[in-house]
XYZ file of C-alpha atoms in Angstrom:
643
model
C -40.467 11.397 -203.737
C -38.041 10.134 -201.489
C -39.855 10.884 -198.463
C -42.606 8.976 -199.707
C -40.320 5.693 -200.843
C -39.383 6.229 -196.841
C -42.987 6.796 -195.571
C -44.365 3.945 -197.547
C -41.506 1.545 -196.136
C -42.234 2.951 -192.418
C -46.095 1.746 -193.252
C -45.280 -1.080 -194.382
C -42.601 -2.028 -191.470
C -45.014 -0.949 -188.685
C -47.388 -3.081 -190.624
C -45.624 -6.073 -190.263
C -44.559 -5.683 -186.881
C -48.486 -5.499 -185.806
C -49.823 -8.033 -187.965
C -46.682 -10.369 -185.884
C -47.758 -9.517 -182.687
C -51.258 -10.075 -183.507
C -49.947 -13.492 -184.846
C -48.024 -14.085 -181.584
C -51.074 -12.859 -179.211
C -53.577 -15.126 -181.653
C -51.046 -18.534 -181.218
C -50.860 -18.108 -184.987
C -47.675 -19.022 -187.289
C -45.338 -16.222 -187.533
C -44.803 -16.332 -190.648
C -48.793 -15.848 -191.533
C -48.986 -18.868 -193.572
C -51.395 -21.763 -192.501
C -50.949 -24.814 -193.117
C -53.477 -27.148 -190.977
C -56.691 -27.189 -190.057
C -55.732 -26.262 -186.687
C -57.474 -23.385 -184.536
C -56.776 -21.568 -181.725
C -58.783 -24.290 -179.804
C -58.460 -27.320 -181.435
C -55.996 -29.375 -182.432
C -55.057 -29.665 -186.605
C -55.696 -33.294 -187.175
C -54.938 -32.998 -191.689
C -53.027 -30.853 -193.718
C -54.829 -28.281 -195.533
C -55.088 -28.302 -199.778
C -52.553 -26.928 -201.928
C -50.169 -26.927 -198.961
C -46.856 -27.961 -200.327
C -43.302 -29.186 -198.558
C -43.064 -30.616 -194.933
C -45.654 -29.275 -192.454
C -43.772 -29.380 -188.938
C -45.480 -31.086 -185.831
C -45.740 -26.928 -184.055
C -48.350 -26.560 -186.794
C -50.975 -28.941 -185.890
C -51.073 -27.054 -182.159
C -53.915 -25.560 -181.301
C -53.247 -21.824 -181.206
C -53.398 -21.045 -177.240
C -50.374 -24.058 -176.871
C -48.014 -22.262 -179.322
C -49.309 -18.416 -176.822
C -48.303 -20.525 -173.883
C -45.611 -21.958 -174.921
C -44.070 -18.524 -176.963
C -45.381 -16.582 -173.240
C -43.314 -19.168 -171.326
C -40.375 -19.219 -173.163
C -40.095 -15.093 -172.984
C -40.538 -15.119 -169.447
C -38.149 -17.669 -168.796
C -34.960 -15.894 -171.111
C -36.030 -12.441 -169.883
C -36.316 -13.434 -165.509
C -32.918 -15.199 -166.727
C -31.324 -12.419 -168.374
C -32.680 -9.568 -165.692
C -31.042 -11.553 -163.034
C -27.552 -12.521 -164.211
C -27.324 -8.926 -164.767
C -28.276 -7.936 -161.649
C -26.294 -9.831 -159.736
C -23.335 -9.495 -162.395
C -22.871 -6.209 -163.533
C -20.498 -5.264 -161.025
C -18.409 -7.860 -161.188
C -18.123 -8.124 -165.241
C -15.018 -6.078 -165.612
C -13.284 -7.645 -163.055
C -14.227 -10.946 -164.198
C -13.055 -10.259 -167.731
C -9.647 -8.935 -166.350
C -9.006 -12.212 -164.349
C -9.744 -14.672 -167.374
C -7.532 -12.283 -169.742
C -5.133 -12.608 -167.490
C -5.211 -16.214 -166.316
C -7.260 -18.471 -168.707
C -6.396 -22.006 -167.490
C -9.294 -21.516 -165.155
C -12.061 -20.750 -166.754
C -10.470 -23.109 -169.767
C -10.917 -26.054 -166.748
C -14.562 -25.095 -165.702
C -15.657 -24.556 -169.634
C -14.404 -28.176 -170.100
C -16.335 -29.643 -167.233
C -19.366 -28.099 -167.863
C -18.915 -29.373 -171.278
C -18.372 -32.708 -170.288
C -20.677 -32.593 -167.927
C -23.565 -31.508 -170.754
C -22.620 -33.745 -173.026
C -22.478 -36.720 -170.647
C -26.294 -34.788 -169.461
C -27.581 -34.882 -172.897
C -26.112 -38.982 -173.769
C -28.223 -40.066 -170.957
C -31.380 -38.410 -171.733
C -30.944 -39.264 -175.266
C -30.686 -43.378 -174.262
C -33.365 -43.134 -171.858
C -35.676 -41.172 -174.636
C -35.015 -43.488 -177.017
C -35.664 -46.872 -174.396
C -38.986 -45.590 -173.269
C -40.321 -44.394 -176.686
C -39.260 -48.273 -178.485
C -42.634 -49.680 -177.767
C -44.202 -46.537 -179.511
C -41.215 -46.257 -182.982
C -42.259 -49.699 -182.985
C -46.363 -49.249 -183.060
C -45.428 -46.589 -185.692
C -43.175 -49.068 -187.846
C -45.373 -52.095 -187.757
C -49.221 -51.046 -186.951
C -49.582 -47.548 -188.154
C -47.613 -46.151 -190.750
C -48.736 -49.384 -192.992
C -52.513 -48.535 -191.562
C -51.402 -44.972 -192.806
C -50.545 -45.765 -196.572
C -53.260 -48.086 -196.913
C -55.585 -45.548 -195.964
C -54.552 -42.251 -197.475
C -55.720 -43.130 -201.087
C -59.376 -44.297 -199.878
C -59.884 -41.333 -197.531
C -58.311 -39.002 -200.110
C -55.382 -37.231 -197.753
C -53.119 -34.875 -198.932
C -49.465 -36.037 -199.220
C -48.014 -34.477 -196.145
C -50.748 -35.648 -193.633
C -48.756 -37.152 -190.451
C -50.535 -40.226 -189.193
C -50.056 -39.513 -185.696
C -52.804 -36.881 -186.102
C -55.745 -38.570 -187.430
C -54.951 -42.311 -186.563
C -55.300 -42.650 -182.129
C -54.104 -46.371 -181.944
C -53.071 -47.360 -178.156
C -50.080 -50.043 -177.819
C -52.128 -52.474 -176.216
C -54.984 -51.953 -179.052
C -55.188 -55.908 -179.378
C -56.304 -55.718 -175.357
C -60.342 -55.901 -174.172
C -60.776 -52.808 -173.000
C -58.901 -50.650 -175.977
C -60.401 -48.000 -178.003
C -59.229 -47.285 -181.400
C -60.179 -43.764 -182.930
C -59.870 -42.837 -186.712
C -60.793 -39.129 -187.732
C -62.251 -39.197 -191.088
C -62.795 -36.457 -193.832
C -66.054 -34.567 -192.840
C -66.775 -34.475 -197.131
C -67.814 -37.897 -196.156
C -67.270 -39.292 -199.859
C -65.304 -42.785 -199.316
C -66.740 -46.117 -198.769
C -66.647 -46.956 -195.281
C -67.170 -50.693 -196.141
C -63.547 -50.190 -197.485
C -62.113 -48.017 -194.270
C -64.012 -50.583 -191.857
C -61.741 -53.879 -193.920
C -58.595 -52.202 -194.533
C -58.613 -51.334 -190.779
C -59.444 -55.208 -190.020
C -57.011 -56.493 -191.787
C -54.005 -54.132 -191.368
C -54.452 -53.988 -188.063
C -54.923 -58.130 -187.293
C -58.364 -57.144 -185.984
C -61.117 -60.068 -185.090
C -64.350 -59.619 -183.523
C -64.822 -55.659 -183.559
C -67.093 -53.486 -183.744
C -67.092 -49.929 -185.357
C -68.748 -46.851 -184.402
C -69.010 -43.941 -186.836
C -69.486 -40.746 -185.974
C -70.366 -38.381 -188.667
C -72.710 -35.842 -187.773
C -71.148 -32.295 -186.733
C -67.684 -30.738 -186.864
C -65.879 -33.895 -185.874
C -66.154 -37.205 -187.766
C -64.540 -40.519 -186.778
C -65.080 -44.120 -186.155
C -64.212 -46.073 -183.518
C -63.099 -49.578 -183.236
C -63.825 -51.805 -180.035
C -62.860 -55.327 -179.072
C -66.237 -57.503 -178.638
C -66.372 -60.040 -176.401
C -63.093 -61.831 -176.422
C -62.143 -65.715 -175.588
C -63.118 -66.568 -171.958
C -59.995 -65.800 -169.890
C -60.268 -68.865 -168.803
C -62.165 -72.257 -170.600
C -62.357 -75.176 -167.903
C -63.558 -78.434 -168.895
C -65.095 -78.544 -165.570
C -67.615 -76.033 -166.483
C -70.585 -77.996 -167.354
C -71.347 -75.768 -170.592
C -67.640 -76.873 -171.519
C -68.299 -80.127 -170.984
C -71.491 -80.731 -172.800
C -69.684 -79.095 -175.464
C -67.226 -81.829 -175.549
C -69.636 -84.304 -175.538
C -71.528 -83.223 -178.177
C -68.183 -83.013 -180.325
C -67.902 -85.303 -183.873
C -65.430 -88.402 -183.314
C -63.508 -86.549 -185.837
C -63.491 -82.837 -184.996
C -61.914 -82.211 -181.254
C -62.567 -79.365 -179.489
C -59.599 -76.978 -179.382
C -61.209 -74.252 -177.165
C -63.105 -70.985 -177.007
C -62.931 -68.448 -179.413
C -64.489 -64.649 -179.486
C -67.999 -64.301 -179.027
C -68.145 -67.507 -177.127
C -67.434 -69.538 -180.595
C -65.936 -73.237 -180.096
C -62.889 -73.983 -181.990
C -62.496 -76.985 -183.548
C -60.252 -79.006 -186.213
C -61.930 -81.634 -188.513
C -59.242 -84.311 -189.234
C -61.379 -85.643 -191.911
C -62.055 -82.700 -193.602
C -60.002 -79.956 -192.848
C -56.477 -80.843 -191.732
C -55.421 -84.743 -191.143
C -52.349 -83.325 -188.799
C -51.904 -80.825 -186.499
C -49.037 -78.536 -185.524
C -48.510 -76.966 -182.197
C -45.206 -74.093 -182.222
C -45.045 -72.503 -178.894
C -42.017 -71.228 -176.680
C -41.518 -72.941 -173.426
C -44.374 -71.985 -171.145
C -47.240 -71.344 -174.027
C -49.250 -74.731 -173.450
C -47.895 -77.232 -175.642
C -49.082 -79.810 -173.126
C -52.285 -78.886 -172.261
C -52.829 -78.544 -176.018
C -51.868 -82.176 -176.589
C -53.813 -83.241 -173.758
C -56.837 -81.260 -174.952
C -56.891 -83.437 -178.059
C -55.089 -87.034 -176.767
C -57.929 -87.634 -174.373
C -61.054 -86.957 -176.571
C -59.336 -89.038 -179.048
C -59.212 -92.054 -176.487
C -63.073 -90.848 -175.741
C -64.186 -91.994 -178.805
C -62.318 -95.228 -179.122
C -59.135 -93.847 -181.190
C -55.283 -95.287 -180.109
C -52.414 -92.966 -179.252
C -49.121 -93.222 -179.351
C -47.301 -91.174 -177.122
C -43.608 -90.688 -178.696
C -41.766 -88.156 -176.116
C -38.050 -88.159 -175.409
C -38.460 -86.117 -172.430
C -40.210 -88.859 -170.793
C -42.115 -86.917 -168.403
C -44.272 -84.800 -170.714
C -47.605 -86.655 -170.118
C -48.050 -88.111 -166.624
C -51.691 -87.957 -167.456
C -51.612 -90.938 -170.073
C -49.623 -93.228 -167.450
C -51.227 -97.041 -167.721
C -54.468 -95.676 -170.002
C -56.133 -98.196 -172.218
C -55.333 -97.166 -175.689
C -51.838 -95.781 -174.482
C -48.635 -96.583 -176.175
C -45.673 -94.326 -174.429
C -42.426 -94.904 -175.966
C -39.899 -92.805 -174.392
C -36.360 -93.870 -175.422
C -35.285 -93.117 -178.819
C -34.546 -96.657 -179.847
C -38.353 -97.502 -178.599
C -39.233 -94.235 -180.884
C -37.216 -95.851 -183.867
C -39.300 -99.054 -183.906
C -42.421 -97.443 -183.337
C -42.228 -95.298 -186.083
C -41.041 -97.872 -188.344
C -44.192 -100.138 -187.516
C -46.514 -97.215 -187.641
C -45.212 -97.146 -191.446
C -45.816 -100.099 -192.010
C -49.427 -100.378 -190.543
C -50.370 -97.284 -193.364
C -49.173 -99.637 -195.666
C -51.358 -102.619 -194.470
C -54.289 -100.154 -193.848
C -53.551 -98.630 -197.682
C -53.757 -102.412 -198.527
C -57.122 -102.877 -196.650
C -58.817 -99.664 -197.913
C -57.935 -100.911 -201.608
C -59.476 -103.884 -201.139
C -62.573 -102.817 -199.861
C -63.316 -99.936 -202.512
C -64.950 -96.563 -202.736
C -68.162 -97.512 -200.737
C -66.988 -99.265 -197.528
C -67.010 -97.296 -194.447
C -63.333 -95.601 -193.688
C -64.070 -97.116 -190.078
C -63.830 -100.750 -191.455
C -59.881 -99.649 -192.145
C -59.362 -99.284 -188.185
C -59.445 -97.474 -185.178
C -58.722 -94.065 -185.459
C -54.514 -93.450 -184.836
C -53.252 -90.432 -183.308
C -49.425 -89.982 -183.201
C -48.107 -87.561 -180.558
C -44.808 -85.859 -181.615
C -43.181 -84.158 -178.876
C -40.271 -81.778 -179.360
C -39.632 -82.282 -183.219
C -36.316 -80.464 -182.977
C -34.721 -83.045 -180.364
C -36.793 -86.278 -181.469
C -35.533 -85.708 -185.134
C -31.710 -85.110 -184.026
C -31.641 -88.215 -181.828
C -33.328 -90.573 -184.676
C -30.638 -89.430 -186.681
C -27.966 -90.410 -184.365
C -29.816 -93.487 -183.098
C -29.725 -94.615 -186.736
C -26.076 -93.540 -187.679
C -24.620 -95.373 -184.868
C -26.790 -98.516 -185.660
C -27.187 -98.126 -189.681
C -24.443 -100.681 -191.019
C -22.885 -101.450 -195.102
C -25.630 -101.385 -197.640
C -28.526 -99.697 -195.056
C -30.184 -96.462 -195.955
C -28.343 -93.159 -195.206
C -31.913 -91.716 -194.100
C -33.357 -93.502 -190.966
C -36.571 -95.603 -192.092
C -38.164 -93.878 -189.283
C -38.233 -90.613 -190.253
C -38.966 -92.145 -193.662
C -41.811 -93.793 -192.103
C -42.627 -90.692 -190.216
C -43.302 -88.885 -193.935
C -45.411 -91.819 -195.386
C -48.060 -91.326 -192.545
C -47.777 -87.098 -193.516
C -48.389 -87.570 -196.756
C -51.158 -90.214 -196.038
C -52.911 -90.052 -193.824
C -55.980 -88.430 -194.000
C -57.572 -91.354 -195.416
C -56.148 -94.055 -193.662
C -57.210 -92.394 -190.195
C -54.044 -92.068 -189.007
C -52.691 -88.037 -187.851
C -49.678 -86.558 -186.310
C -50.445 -84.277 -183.296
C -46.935 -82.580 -183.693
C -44.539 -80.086 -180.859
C -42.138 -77.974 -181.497
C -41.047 -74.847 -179.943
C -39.276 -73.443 -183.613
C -41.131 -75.645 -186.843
C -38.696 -75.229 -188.913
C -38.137 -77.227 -192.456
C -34.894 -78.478 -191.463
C -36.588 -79.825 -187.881
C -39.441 -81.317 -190.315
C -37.694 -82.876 -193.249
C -38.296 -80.327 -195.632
C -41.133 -77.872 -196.700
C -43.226 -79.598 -198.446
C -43.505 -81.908 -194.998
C -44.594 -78.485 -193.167
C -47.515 -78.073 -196.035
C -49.292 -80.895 -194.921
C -50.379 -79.382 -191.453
C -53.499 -77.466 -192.564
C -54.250 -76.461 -189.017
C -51.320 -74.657 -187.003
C -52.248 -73.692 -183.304
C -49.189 -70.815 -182.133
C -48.862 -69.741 -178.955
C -46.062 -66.581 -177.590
C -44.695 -66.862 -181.325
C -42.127 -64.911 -182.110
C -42.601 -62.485 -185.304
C -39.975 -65.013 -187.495
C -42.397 -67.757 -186.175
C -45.137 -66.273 -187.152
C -43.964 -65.577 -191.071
C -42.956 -68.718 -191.461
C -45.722 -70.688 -189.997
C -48.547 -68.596 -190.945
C -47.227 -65.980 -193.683
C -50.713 -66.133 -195.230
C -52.319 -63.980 -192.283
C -50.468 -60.791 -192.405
C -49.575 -58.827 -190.263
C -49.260 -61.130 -187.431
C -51.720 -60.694 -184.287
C -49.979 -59.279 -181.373
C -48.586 -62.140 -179.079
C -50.203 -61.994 -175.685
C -48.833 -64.047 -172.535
C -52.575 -64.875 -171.524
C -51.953 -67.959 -169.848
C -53.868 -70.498 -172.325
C -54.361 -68.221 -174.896
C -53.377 -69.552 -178.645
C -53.555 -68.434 -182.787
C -55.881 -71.429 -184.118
C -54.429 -70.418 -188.277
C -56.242 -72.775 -190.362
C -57.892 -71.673 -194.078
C -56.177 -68.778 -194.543
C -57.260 -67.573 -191.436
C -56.562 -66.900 -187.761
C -59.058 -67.373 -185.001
C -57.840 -66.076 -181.280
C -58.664 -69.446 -178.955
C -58.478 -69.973 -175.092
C -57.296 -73.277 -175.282
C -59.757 -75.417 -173.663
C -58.461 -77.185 -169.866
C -58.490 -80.110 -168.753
C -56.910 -81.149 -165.287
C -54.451 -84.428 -165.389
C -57.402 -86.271 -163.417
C -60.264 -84.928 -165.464
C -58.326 -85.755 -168.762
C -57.877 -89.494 -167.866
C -61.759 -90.089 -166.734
C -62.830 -88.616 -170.020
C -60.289 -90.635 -171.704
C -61.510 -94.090 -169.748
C -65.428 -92.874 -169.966
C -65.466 -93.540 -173.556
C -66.442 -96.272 -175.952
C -63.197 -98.767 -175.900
C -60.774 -99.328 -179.813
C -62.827 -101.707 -182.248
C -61.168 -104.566 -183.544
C -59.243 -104.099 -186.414
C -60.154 -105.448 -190.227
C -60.064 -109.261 -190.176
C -58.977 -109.613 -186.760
C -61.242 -112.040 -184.920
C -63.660 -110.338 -182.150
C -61.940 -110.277 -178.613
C -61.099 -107.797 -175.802
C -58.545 -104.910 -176.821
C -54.888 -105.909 -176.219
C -53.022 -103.037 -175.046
C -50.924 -103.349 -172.442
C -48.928 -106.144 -174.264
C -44.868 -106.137 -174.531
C -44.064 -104.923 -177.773
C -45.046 -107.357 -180.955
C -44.269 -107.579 -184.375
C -47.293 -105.866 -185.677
C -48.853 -102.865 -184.402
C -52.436 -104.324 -185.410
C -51.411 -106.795 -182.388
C -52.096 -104.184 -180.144
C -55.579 -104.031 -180.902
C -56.495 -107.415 -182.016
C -56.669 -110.873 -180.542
C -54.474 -113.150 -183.243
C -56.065 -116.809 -184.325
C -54.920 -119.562 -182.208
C -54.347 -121.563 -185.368
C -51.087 -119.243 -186.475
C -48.838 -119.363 -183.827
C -46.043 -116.585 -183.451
C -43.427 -118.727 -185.898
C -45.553 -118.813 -188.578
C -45.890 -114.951 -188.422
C -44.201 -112.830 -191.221
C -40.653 -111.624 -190.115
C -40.719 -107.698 -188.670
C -37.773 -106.759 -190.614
C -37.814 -103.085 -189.221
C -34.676 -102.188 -190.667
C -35.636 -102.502 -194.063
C -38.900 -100.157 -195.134
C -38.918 -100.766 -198.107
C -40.324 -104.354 -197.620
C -44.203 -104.142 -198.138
C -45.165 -106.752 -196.415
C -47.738 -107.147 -193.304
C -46.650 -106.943 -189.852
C -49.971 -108.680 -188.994
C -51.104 -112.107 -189.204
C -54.823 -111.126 -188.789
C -55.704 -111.594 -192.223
C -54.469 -115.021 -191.509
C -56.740 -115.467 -189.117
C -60.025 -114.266 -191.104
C -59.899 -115.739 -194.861
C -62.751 -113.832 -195.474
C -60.760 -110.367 -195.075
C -59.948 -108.190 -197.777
C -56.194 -108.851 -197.108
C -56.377 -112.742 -196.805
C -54.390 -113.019 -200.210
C -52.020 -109.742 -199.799
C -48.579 -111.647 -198.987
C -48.676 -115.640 -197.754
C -46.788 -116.182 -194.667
C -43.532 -117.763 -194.798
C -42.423 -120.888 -194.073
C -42.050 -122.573 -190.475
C -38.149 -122.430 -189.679
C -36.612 -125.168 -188.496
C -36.148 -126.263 -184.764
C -32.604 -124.862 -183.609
C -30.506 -125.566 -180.558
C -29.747 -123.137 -178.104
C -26.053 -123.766 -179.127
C -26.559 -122.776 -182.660
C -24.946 -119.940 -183.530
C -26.621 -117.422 -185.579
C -26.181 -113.919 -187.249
C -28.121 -110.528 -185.610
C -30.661 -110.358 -188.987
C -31.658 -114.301 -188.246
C -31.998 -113.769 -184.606
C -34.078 -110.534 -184.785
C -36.465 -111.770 -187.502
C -37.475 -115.279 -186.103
C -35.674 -116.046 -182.137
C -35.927 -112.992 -180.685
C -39.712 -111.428 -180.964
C -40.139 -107.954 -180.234
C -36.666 -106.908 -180.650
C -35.747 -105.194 -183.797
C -32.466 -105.663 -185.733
C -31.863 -101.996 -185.385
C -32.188 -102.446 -181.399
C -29.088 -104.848 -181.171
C -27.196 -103.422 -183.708
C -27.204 -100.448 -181.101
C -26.988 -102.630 -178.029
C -23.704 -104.655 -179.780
C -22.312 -101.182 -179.859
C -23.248 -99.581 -176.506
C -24.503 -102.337 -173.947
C -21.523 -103.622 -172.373
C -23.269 -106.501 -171.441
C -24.048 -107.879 -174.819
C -22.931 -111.008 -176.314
C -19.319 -111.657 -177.963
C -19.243 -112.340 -181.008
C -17.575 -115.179 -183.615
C -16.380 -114.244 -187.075
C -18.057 -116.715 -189.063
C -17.409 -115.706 -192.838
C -18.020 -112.491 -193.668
C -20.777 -112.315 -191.028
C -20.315 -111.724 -186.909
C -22.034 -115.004 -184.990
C -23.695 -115.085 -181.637
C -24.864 -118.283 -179.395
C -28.140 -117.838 -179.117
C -28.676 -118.879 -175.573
C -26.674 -115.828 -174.974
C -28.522 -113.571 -176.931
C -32.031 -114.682 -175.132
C -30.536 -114.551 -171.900
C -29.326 -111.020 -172.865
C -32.728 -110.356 -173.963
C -34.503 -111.396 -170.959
C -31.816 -109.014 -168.572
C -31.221 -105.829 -171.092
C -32.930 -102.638 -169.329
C -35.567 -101.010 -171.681
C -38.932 -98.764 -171.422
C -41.285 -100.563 -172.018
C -43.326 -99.837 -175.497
C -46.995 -100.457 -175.570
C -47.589 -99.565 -172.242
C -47.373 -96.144 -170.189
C -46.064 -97.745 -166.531
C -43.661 -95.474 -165.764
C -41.608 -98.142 -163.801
């Protein structure tokens, strides 16, 4: 009985020890149990069912890597081992004596080595871990999500690693990349559900897929179609004719995929526009795109840059205003405010049928840099604001009336900023009013906070030109259409010229004027019969005044505003040698300079006035004020000489 207990167990070992080198021959695992659909040819691409616990990446070789491999290793550890004994069988007893009797030797080299691995292994490690970033990261952002949408639609086991049945390059937003997705072969999912779960995880636009379902393998892949032009030249004659056959109110942004044009309809899509690019993404070729097909079709823009420099292009253009110090800013602003308020005036007056164009010209407001213009109001105003003013400049105030109004009054901000944030914009219910966002080399952040309803966020690419046009939930790749300096300011000139304004008497367009105290002044000729001291004061410093800055309904009594606020009286004839207060010489002595402006002068212009105490109120001579006026250095606002 025994013998047989020992006969069965020597059956049973030899047993084992054949069926394992039949596993190690076949590239099988050794310990009989498979877990993947691998073979000894192909690679396992899913776990197999009923296959429980963690299935390690050696199972999804094919069978003749794991023989190569097992081969390899043997031959390496036995050449190794036949070798060192070879050459070191002689000397092992000696060797052995010398370290027993002196250890601080071999103590010294073990260290070294040690050090010496360890130091080995640190290196490889940070260099591992440096090149294979790119790739942790296409796992963390791209796949793995791709992964869990998918496994419930295509019905995967639980322990199925993505990186065997979802091939996505790095560079799978590129032209040229192929995207492969190995599918059940039971075929029994909706592939209208795989084909928009891939879309959308994956940021996709303008792809097509490929299935692949007959035979042993079945996939799909997913190809780029034609993407934007690399390039989209205003030059090109089908780019231009596409610019001339634009609406007034829809400018062309650029090329999309599949040769689609881009466009923004400020009447009824988004009345403002926000461009948030890093420095080198096209923020002024944007703006450019836009400004001069504006001033095509007879609109007015105001250029409001504190850098000065940004748009050489616009430099002495009909329909131009360029303010570029922050004080000119301030009182542009403020005005601007005030003309929504005349315009909300006019469009109530003329009712629900009257054509939106009878309001005025269209206005486009330029915004560059956000982030610095915003700061330097701020400190503009503090340093001019005085007892009993508003803590909150009336420019940025006025800044938010024209957000929140103006689609219908025809007036839109073309905005710049390199980080939109609601702090830079005054809050984020201000940000909520640009419908249309155009984002160029965003930033991930940027990207969640401008556009958080497109998720995840398309890959940023460093195409020159190439933007995110996010508008309606939605983001459409763009190449952002061209236009040279020269070629922007013919098309800008080559248009129809600004109509008159409501109630302002027919006449050629003023706009190269130094500044007045109505913006509608810049567009309309004023009645000889009102002469400038019958005009309304431009009390710029106070916004909450709701008066007209314009005297054109003066000039028209048959205009819808003829009756909005009478003009006041004619003041009386003063002497030269009078001596009058900053408020009083701003609103009727000094035209075209705002109360704001020599509050910041009195402060910073050494060359301004002394003053009298008079009261409770500081008094200039007022020959010295104009004679200050005349000399004080200032950009000019209302015109775009840069001299």
């Amino acid at each position: 009985m025994a013998q047989t207990k020992f006969d069965k167990q020597v059956e049973e070992t030899a047993e084992s020890v054949a069926f394992g080198i039949v596993r190690f021959l076949a590239g099988r695992p050794m310990d009989g149990v498979k877990r993947t659909d691998a073979t000894f040819w192909r690679t396992g691409t899913r776990v197999l069912p009923k296959v429980e616990g963690r299935v390690s990446r050696s199972s999804y070789r094919a069978g003749w890597k794991r023989l190569t491999f097992r081969i390899s290793t043997l031959a390496v550890l036995g050449g190794g081992g036949y070798q060192a004994g070879w050459v070191h069988q002689d000397a092992t007893v000696s060797t052995a004596q010398q370290i027993w009797a002196d250890p601080d030797p071999a103590l010294a080299a073990l260290e070294q080595t040690g050090i010496a691995a360890a130091s080995t292994a640190a290196v490889g490690t940070a260099a591992y871990f440096a090149l294979a970033r790119k790739r942790r990261e296409l796992m963390r952002e791209w796949v793995l999500p791709l992964h869990e949408a998918l496994a419930l639609p295509l019905r995967l086991p639980e322990q199925t690693d993505p990186r065997r049945y979802l091939h996505i390059p790095r560079n799978f937003s590129e032209d040229d990349a192929v995207i492969r997705v190995d599918v059940p072969g039971r075929l029994d999912f909706s592939k209208d559900l795989v084909v928009d779960i891939i879309t959308t995880k994956l940021a996709l636009e303008g792809v097509t897929f490929s299935w692949h379902l007959a035979g042993r393998e079945t996939y799909v892949t997913v190809k780029k179609t034609r993407k934007p032009p690399a390039k989209a030249a205003f030059k090109d004659p089908k780019v231009r004719e596409i610019v001339a056959a634009a609406k007034e109110s829809a400018p062309i942004i650029g090329i999309g995929s599949a040769g689609r044009v881009v466009t923004v309809d400020l009447d009824a899509e988004s009345p403002h526009i926000l461009v948030n690019a890093s420095t080198g993404g096209g923020k002024s070729v944007t703006l450019r795109c836009i400004a001069c097909q504006m001033l095509h079709h007879g609109g007015l823009v105001f250029v409001l840059d504190t850098k000065r420099i940004s748009h050489p292009w616009a430099s002495g253009l009909p329909g131009v205003t360029y303010c570029r110090d922050i004080a000119d800013i301030h009182d542009q602003l403020i005005e601007l405010g005030m003309e929504g308020r005349r315009r909300t005036r006019v469009a109530d007056a003329l009712g629900i049928d009257a054509d939106p164009k009878d309001i005025g010209p269209r206005l486009l407001i330029l915004l560059e840099e956000v982030n610095a213009t915003m700061k330097q109001l701020a400190r503009y105003w503090e340093k001019t604001r005085e007892s009993g003013d508003p803590k909150v400049s009336p420019a940025v105030d006025a800044l938010n009336e024209i957000f929140y109004m103006g689609r219908q009054l025809r007036m839109h901000v073309l905005l710049v900023a390199q980080s939109a944030t609601a702090r830079a914009l005054g809050g984020p219910e201000v940000r909520e009013q640009f419908s249309t966002r155009i984002l160029a080399r965003y930033s991930v952040n940027a990207w969640r906070m401008l556009a958080p309803e497109v998720h995840p966020a398309p890959k940023s690419t460093k195409h020159q030109g190439r933007a995110q046009v996010v508008s309606g939930g939605s983001a459409r790749e763009t190449q952002i259409l061209f236009f040279t300096e020269i070629e922007a300011r013919e098309w800008a000139t080559t248009g129809k010229p600004a109509p008159a304004a409501v109630g302002a008497q027919p006449g050629p367009v003023q706009l190269q004027k130094p500044p007045a105290d109505s913006l509608t002044d810049a567009w309309s000729t004023p009645a000889p019969e009102h002469p400038p001291a019958t005009e309304p004061p431009a009390d710029r410093d106070a916004l909450a005044d709701d008066r007209s800055l314009t005297p054109a309904s003066a000039a028209d009594p048959g205009s819808p505003t003829d009756h909005a606020t009478p003009p006041p009286a004619t003041p009386a004839p003063v002497d030269d040698d009078q001596m009058v207060g900053l408020r009083q010489a701003a609103e009727h002595h000094l035209p075209g300079i705002t109360l704001a402006a020599l509050r910041f002068a009195r402060g910073n212009d050494p060359a301004f006035p002394e003053a009298d105490k008079g009261g409770a109120e500081f008094l200039y001579r007022l020959a010295d004020l104009k004679k200050w006026a005349r000399n004080r250095p200032r950009a000019a606002t209302g015109t775009t000489d840069l001299d």
